[in-house]
Short mmCIF file of C-alpha atoms and ligand atoms in Angstrom, two decimals:
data_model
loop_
_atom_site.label_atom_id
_atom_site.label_comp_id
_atom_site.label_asym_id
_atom_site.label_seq_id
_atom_site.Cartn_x
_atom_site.Cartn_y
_atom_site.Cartn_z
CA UNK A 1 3.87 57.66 71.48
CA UNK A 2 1.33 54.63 71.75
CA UNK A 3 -2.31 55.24 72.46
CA UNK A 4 -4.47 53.06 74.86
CA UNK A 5 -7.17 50.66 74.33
CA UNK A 6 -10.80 51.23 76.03
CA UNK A 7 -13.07 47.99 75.64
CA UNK A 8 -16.48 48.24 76.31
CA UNK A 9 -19.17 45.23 76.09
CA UNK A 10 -22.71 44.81 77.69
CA UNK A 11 -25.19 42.41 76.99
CA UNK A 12 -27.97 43.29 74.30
CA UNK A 13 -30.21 46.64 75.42
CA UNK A 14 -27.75 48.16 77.51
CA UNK A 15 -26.83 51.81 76.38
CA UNK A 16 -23.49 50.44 75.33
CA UNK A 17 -24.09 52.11 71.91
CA UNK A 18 -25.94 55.08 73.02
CA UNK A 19 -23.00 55.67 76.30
CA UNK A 20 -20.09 55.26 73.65
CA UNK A 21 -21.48 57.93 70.89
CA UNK A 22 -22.25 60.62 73.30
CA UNK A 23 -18.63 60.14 74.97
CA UNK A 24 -17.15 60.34 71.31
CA UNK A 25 -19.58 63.35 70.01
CA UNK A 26 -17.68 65.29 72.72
CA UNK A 27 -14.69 64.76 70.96
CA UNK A 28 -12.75 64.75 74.11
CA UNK A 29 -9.63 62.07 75.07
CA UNK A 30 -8.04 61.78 71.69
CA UNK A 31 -10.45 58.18 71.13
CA UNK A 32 -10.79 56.95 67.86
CA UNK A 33 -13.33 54.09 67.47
CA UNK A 34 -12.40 50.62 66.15
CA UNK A 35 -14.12 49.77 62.91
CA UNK A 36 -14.92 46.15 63.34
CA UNK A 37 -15.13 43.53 60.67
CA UNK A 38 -18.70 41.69 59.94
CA UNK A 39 -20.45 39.07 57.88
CA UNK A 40 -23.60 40.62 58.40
CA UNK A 41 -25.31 42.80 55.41
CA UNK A 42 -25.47 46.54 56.64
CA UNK A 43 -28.66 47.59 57.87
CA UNK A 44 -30.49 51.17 56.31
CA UNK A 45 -28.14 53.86 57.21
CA UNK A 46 -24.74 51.74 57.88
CA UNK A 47 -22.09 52.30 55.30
CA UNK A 48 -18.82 50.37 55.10
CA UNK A 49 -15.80 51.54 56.67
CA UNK A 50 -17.95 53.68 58.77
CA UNK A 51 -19.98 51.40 60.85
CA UNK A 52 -18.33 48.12 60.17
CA UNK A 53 -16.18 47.05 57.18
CA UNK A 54 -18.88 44.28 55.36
CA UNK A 55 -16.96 41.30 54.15
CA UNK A 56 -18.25 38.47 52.87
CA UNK A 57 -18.42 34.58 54.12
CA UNK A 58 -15.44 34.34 52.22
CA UNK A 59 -13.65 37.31 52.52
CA UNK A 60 -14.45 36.78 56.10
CA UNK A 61 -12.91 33.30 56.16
CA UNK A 62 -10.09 34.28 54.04
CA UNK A 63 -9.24 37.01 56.81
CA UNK A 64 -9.06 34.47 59.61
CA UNK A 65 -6.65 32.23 57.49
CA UNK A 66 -4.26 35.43 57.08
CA UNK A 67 -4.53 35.63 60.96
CA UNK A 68 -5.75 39.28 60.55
CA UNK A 69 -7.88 39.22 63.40
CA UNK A 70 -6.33 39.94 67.19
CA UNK A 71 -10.32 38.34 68.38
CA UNK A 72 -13.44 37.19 66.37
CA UNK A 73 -16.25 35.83 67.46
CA UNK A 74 -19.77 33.92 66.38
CA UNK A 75 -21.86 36.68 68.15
CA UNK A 76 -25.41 34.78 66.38
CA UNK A 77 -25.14 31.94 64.45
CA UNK A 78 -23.73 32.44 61.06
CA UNK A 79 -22.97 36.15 62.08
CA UNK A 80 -19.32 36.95 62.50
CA UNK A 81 -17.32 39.91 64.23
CA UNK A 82 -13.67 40.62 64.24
CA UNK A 83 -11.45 43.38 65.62
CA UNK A 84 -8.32 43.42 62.79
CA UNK A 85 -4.94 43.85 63.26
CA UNK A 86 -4.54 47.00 60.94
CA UNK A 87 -7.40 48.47 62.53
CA UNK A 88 -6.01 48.92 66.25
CA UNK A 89 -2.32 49.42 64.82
CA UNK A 90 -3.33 52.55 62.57
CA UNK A 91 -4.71 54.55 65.83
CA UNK A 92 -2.62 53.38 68.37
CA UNK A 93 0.56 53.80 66.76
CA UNK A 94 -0.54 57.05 65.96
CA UNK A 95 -0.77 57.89 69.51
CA UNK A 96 -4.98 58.26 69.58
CA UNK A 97 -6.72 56.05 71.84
CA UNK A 98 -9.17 53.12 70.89
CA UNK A 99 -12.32 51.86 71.86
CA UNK A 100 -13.83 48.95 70.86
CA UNK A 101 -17.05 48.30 70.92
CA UNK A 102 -17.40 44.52 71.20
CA UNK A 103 -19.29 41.38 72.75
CA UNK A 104 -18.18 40.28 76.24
CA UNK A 105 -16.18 37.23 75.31
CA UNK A 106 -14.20 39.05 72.87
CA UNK A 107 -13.74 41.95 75.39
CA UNK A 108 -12.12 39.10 77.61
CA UNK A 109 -9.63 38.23 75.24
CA UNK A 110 -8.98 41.77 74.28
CA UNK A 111 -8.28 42.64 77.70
CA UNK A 112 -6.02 39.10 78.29
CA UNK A 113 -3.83 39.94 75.08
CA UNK A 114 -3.22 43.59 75.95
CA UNK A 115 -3.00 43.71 80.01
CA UNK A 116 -2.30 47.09 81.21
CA UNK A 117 -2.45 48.35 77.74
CA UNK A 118 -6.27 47.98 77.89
CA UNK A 119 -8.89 49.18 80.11
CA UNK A 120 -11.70 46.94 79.92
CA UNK A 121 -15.34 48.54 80.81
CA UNK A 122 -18.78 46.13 81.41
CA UNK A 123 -22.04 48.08 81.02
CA UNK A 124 -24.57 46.51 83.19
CA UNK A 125 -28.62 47.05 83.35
CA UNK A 126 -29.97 47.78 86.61
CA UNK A 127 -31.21 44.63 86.52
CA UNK A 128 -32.52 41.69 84.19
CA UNK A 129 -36.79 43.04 84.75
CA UNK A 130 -35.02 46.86 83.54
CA UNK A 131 -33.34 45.16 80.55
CA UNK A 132 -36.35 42.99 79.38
CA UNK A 133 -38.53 46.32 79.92
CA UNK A 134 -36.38 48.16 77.51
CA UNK A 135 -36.15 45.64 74.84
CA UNK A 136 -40.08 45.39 75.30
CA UNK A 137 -40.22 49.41 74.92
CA UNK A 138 -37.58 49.30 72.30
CA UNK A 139 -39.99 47.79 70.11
CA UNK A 140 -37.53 46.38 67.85
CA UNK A 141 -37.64 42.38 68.52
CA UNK A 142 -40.57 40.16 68.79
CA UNK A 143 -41.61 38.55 71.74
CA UNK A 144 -39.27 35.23 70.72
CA UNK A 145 -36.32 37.64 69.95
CA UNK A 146 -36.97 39.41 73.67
CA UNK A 147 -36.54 36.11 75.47
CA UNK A 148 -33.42 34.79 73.61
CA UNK A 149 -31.61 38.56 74.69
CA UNK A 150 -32.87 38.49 77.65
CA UNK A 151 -31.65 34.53 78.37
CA UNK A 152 -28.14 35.56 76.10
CA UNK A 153 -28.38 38.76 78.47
CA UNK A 154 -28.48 36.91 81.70
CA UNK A 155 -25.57 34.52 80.80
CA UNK A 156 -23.29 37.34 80.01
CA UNK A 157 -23.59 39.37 83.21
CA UNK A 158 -22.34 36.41 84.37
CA UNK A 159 -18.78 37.51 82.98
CA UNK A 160 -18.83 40.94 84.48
CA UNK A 161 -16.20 39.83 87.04
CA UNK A 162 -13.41 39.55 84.15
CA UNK A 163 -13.73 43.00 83.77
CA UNK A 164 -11.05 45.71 84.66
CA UNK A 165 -14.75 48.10 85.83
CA UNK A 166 -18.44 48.09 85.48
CA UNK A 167 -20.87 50.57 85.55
CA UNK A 168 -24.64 49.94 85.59
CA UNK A 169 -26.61 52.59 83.14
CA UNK A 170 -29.51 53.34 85.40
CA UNK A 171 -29.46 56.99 84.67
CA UNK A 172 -28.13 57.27 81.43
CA UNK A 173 -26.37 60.26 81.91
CA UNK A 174 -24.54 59.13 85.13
CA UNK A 175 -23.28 56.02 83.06
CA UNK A 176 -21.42 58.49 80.61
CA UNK A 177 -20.42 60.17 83.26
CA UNK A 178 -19.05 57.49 85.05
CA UNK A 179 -17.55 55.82 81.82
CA UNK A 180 -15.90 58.98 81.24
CA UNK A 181 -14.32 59.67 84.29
CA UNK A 182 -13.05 56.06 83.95
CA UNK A 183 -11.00 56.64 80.89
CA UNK A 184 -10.24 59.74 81.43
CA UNK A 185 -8.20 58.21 85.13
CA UNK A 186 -7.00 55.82 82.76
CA UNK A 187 -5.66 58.09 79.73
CA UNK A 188 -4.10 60.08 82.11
P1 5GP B 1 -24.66 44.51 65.82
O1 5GP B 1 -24.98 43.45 64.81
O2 5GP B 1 -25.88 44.87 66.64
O3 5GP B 1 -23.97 45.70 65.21
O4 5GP B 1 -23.59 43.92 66.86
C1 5GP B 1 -23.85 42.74 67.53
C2 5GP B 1 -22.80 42.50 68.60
O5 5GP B 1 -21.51 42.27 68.02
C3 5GP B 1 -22.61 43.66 69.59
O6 5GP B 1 -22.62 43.11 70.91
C4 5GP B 1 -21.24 44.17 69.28
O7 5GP B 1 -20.62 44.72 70.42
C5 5GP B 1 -20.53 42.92 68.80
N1 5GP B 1 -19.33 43.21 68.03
C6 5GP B 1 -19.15 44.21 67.13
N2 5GP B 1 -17.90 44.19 66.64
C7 5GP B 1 -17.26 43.15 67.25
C8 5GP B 1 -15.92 42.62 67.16
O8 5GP B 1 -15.05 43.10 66.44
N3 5GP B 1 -15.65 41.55 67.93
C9 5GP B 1 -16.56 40.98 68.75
N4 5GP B 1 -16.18 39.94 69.49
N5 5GP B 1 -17.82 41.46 68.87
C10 5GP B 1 -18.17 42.53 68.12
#
Protein backbone atom coordinates (compact mmCIF):
# COMPACT_ATOMS: atom_id res chain seq x y z
CA UNK A 1 0.00 0.00 0.00
CA UNK A 2 1.09 3.67 -1.03
CA UNK A 3 1.09 6.45 1.51
CA UNK A 4 -0.13 10.08 0.79
CA UNK A 5 1.58 13.28 0.43
CA UNK A 6 0.66 16.39 2.84
CA UNK A 7 2.36 19.74 1.55
CA UNK A 8 2.44 22.52 3.67
CA UNK A 9 4.01 26.13 2.78
CA UNK A 10 3.41 29.67 4.35
CA UNK A 11 5.24 32.63 3.88
CA UNK A 12 8.17 33.48 6.41
CA UNK A 13 6.78 33.85 10.34
CA UNK A 14 3.87 31.81 9.99
CA UNK A 15 3.80 28.81 12.52
CA UNK A 16 4.39 26.54 9.57
CA UNK A 17 7.32 25.02 11.54
CA UNK A 18 5.94 25.29 14.93
CA UNK A 19 2.04 23.75 13.47
CA UNK A 20 3.98 20.80 11.66
CA UNK A 21 6.22 19.59 14.86
CA UNK A 22 3.44 19.57 17.30
CA UNK A 23 1.17 17.54 14.69
CA UNK A 24 4.24 15.06 14.30
CA UNK A 25 5.25 14.97 18.25
CA UNK A 26 1.78 13.35 18.52
CA UNK A 27 2.90 10.70 16.50
CA UNK A 28 -0.51 10.22 15.13
CA UNK A 29 -1.43 9.49 11.07
CA UNK A 30 1.46 7.27 10.19
CA UNK A 31 3.44 10.87 8.69
CA UNK A 32 6.90 10.71 8.15
CA UNK A 33 8.57 14.06 7.32
CA UNK A 34 10.47 14.72 4.06
CA UNK A 35 14.13 15.45 4.62
CA UNK A 36 14.81 18.11 2.10
CA UNK A 37 18.03 18.78 0.30
CA UNK A 38 19.99 22.31 0.92
CA UNK A 39 22.99 24.37 -0.04
CA UNK A 40 22.82 26.21 3.00
CA UNK A 41 25.47 25.43 5.99
CA UNK A 42 23.40 24.00 9.03
CA UNK A 43 22.70 26.36 11.62
CA UNK A 44 23.67 25.41 15.71
CA UNK A 45 21.62 22.45 16.48
CA UNK A 46 20.76 21.11 12.74
CA UNK A 47 22.45 17.89 11.88
CA UNK A 48 22.38 16.26 8.44
CA UNK A 49 19.93 13.79 7.53
CA UNK A 50 17.90 15.05 10.34
CA UNK A 51 16.98 18.52 9.48
CA UNK A 52 18.07 18.72 5.92
CA UNK A 53 20.66 16.61 4.06
CA UNK A 54 23.68 19.58 3.50
CA UNK A 55 25.15 19.24 0.07
CA UNK A 56 27.36 21.31 -1.39
CA UNK A 57 27.20 23.89 -4.56
CA UNK A 58 28.37 21.05 -6.31
CA UNK A 59 26.94 18.18 -4.95
CA UNK A 60 23.88 20.26 -5.21
CA UNK A 61 24.36 20.90 -8.94
CA UNK A 62 25.47 17.47 -9.59
CA UNK A 63 21.98 16.29 -8.08
CA UNK A 64 19.95 18.40 -10.48
CA UNK A 65 21.97 16.98 -13.52
CA UNK A 66 21.00 13.29 -12.26
CA UNK A 67 17.36 14.67 -12.25
CA UNK A 68 17.11 13.59 -8.54
CA UNK A 69 14.92 16.23 -7.59
CA UNK A 70 10.82 15.89 -8.20
CA UNK A 71 11.01 20.24 -7.31
CA UNK A 72 13.89 22.64 -6.28
CA UNK A 73 13.84 25.92 -5.86
CA UNK A 74 16.14 29.33 -5.31
CA UNK A 75 14.25 30.11 -2.00
CA UNK A 76 17.19 33.31 -1.35
CA UNK A 77 19.67 33.95 -3.66
CA UNK A 78 22.40 31.46 -3.80
CA UNK A 79 20.34 29.26 -1.30
CA UNK A 80 18.92 26.11 -2.79
CA UNK A 81 16.09 23.56 -1.67
CA UNK A 82 15.08 20.33 -3.19
CA UNK A 83 12.59 17.59 -2.33
CA UNK A 84 14.53 14.18 -3.87
CA UNK A 85 13.21 11.45 -5.51
CA UNK A 86 14.52 8.72 -2.99
CA UNK A 87 13.29 10.72 -0.28
CA UNK A 88 9.36 10.62 -1.01
CA UNK A 89 9.76 6.99 -2.61
CA UNK A 90 11.31 5.41 0.70
CA UNK A 91 8.04 6.51 2.86
CA UNK A 92 5.48 6.32 0.51
CA UNK A 93 6.17 3.07 -0.85
CA UNK A 94 6.35 1.97 2.49
CA UNK A 95 2.85 2.88 3.02
CA UNK A 96 3.64 6.02 5.74
CA UNK A 97 2.46 9.29 4.76
CA UNK A 98 4.65 12.43 3.86
CA UNK A 99 4.77 15.89 4.58
CA UNK A 100 6.79 18.27 3.15
CA UNK A 101 7.62 21.16 4.47
CA UNK A 102 8.39 23.50 1.58
CA UNK A 103 8.15 27.15 -0.02
CA UNK A 104 4.89 27.99 -1.83
CA UNK A 105 6.09 27.72 -5.39
CA UNK A 106 7.47 24.40 -4.85
CA UNK A 107 4.27 23.35 -2.95
CA UNK A 108 2.53 24.30 -6.39
CA UNK A 109 4.42 22.02 -8.34
CA UNK A 110 4.29 19.34 -5.76
CA UNK A 111 0.69 19.46 -5.72
CA UNK A 112 0.51 19.73 -9.95
CA UNK A 113 2.83 16.51 -10.28
CA UNK A 114 0.95 14.41 -7.72
CA UNK A 115 -2.94 15.51 -8.08
CA UNK A 116 -5.09 13.58 -5.82
CA UNK A 117 -2.10 11.91 -4.44
CA UNK A 118 -1.29 15.15 -2.55
CA UNK A 119 -3.09 17.31 -0.25
CA UNK A 120 -1.71 20.63 -0.44
CA UNK A 121 -2.13 22.95 2.89
CA UNK A 122 -1.31 27.11 2.86
CA UNK A 123 -0.70 28.52 6.35
CA UNK A 124 -1.78 32.05 6.37
CA UNK A 125 -1.14 35.00 9.12
CA UNK A 126 -4.09 36.75 10.22
CA UNK A 127 -2.93 39.34 8.38
CA UNK A 128 0.30 41.14 6.94
CA UNK A 129 0.39 43.98 10.44
CA UNK A 130 0.17 40.19 12.63
CA UNK A 131 3.03 38.78 10.52
CA UNK A 132 5.36 41.89 10.58
CA UNK A 133 4.50 42.04 14.50
CA UNK A 134 5.82 38.59 14.96
CA UNK A 135 8.91 38.85 12.99
CA UNK A 136 9.44 42.22 15.01
CA UNK A 137 8.81 40.10 18.40
CA UNK A 138 10.71 37.22 16.99
CA UNK A 139 13.70 39.19 17.33
CA UNK A 140 15.62 37.25 14.95
CA UNK A 141 16.03 39.65 11.70
CA UNK A 142 16.99 43.20 11.55
CA UNK A 143 14.85 45.84 10.61
CA UNK A 144 16.12 45.40 6.64
CA UNK A 145 15.57 41.56 6.97
CA UNK A 146 11.78 42.37 8.49
CA UNK A 147 10.82 44.36 5.41
CA UNK A 148 12.20 41.98 2.68
CA UNK A 149 9.82 38.94 4.63
CA UNK A 150 7.34 40.94 5.06
CA UNK A 151 7.39 42.29 1.07
CA UNK A 152 8.46 38.25 0.07
CA UNK A 153 5.49 37.54 2.62
CA UNK A 154 2.93 39.66 0.92
CA UNK A 155 3.73 38.32 -2.63
CA UNK A 156 3.24 34.79 -1.58
CA UNK A 157 -0.21 35.01 -0.01
CA UNK A 158 -0.83 35.96 -3.23
CA UNK A 159 -0.61 32.13 -4.28
CA UNK A 160 -2.88 30.87 -1.58
CA UNK A 161 -5.60 30.23 -4.20
CA UNK A 162 -3.44 27.23 -5.81
CA UNK A 163 -3.88 25.55 -2.79
CA UNK A 164 -6.01 22.32 -2.19
CA UNK A 165 -6.88 24.36 1.79
CA UNK A 166 -5.72 27.15 3.93
CA UNK A 167 -5.86 27.79 7.35
CA UNK A 168 -4.88 31.09 9.00
CA UNK A 169 -2.80 30.45 12.49
CA UNK A 170 -4.46 33.08 14.59
CA UNK A 171 -4.71 30.89 17.58
CA UNK A 172 -2.03 28.63 17.30
CA UNK A 173 -3.63 25.84 18.69
CA UNK A 174 -6.79 26.06 16.46
CA UNK A 175 -4.34 26.01 13.37
CA UNK A 176 -3.09 22.45 14.51
CA UNK A 177 -6.23 21.65 15.08
CA UNK A 178 -7.55 22.57 11.97
CA UNK A 179 -4.42 21.20 10.01
CA UNK A 180 -5.04 18.06 11.68
CA UNK A 181 -8.45 17.46 11.08
CA UNK A 182 -7.50 18.24 7.44
CA UNK A 183 -5.23 15.31 6.98
CA UNK A 184 -6.70 13.27 9.02
CA UNK A 185 -10.25 13.69 6.31
CA UNK A 186 -7.69 13.21 3.86
CA UNK A 187 -5.71 9.98 5.18
CA UNK A 188 -8.81 8.50 5.71
P1 LIG B 1 15.10 27.45 6.18
O1 LIG B 1 16.38 27.91 5.58
O2 LIG B 1 14.51 28.49 7.11
O3 LIG B 1 15.21 26.07 6.80
O4 LIG B 1 14.03 27.25 5.00
C1 LIG B 1 13.75 28.29 4.13
C2 LIG B 1 12.56 27.95 3.24
O5 LIG B 1 12.88 26.86 2.36
C3 LIG B 1 11.30 27.52 4.00
O6 LIG B 1 10.20 28.25 3.45
C4 LIG B 1 11.15 26.07 3.66
O7 LIG B 1 9.80 25.68 3.65
C5 LIG B 1 11.76 26.01 2.27
N1 LIG B 1 12.14 24.66 1.87
C6 LIG B 1 12.69 23.70 2.66
N2 LIG B 1 12.88 22.57 1.96
C7 LIG B 1 12.42 22.80 0.70
C8 LIG B 1 12.33 22.01 -0.50
O8 LIG B 1 12.70 20.84 -0.55
N3 LIG B 1 11.82 22.61 -1.59
C9 LIG B 1 11.40 23.89 -1.59
N4 LIG B 1 10.88 24.38 -2.72
N5 LIG B 1 11.45 24.67 -0.48
C10 LIG B 1 11.96 24.14 0.64
Amino acid sequence: MKGKIIIISAPSGCGKSTIINAILAKGELDLMFSISATNRPPRQGETDGVNYYFLSDDEFRGAIERDEFVEYEEVYPGRYYGTLKREISRIVDEGHNVILDIDVKGGVNVKKLYGPEALSIFILPPSVEALRDRLESRGTETAEWIEKRVERAELEIGYSGRFDRSVINDDLSKAVAEVETLMKDFIG
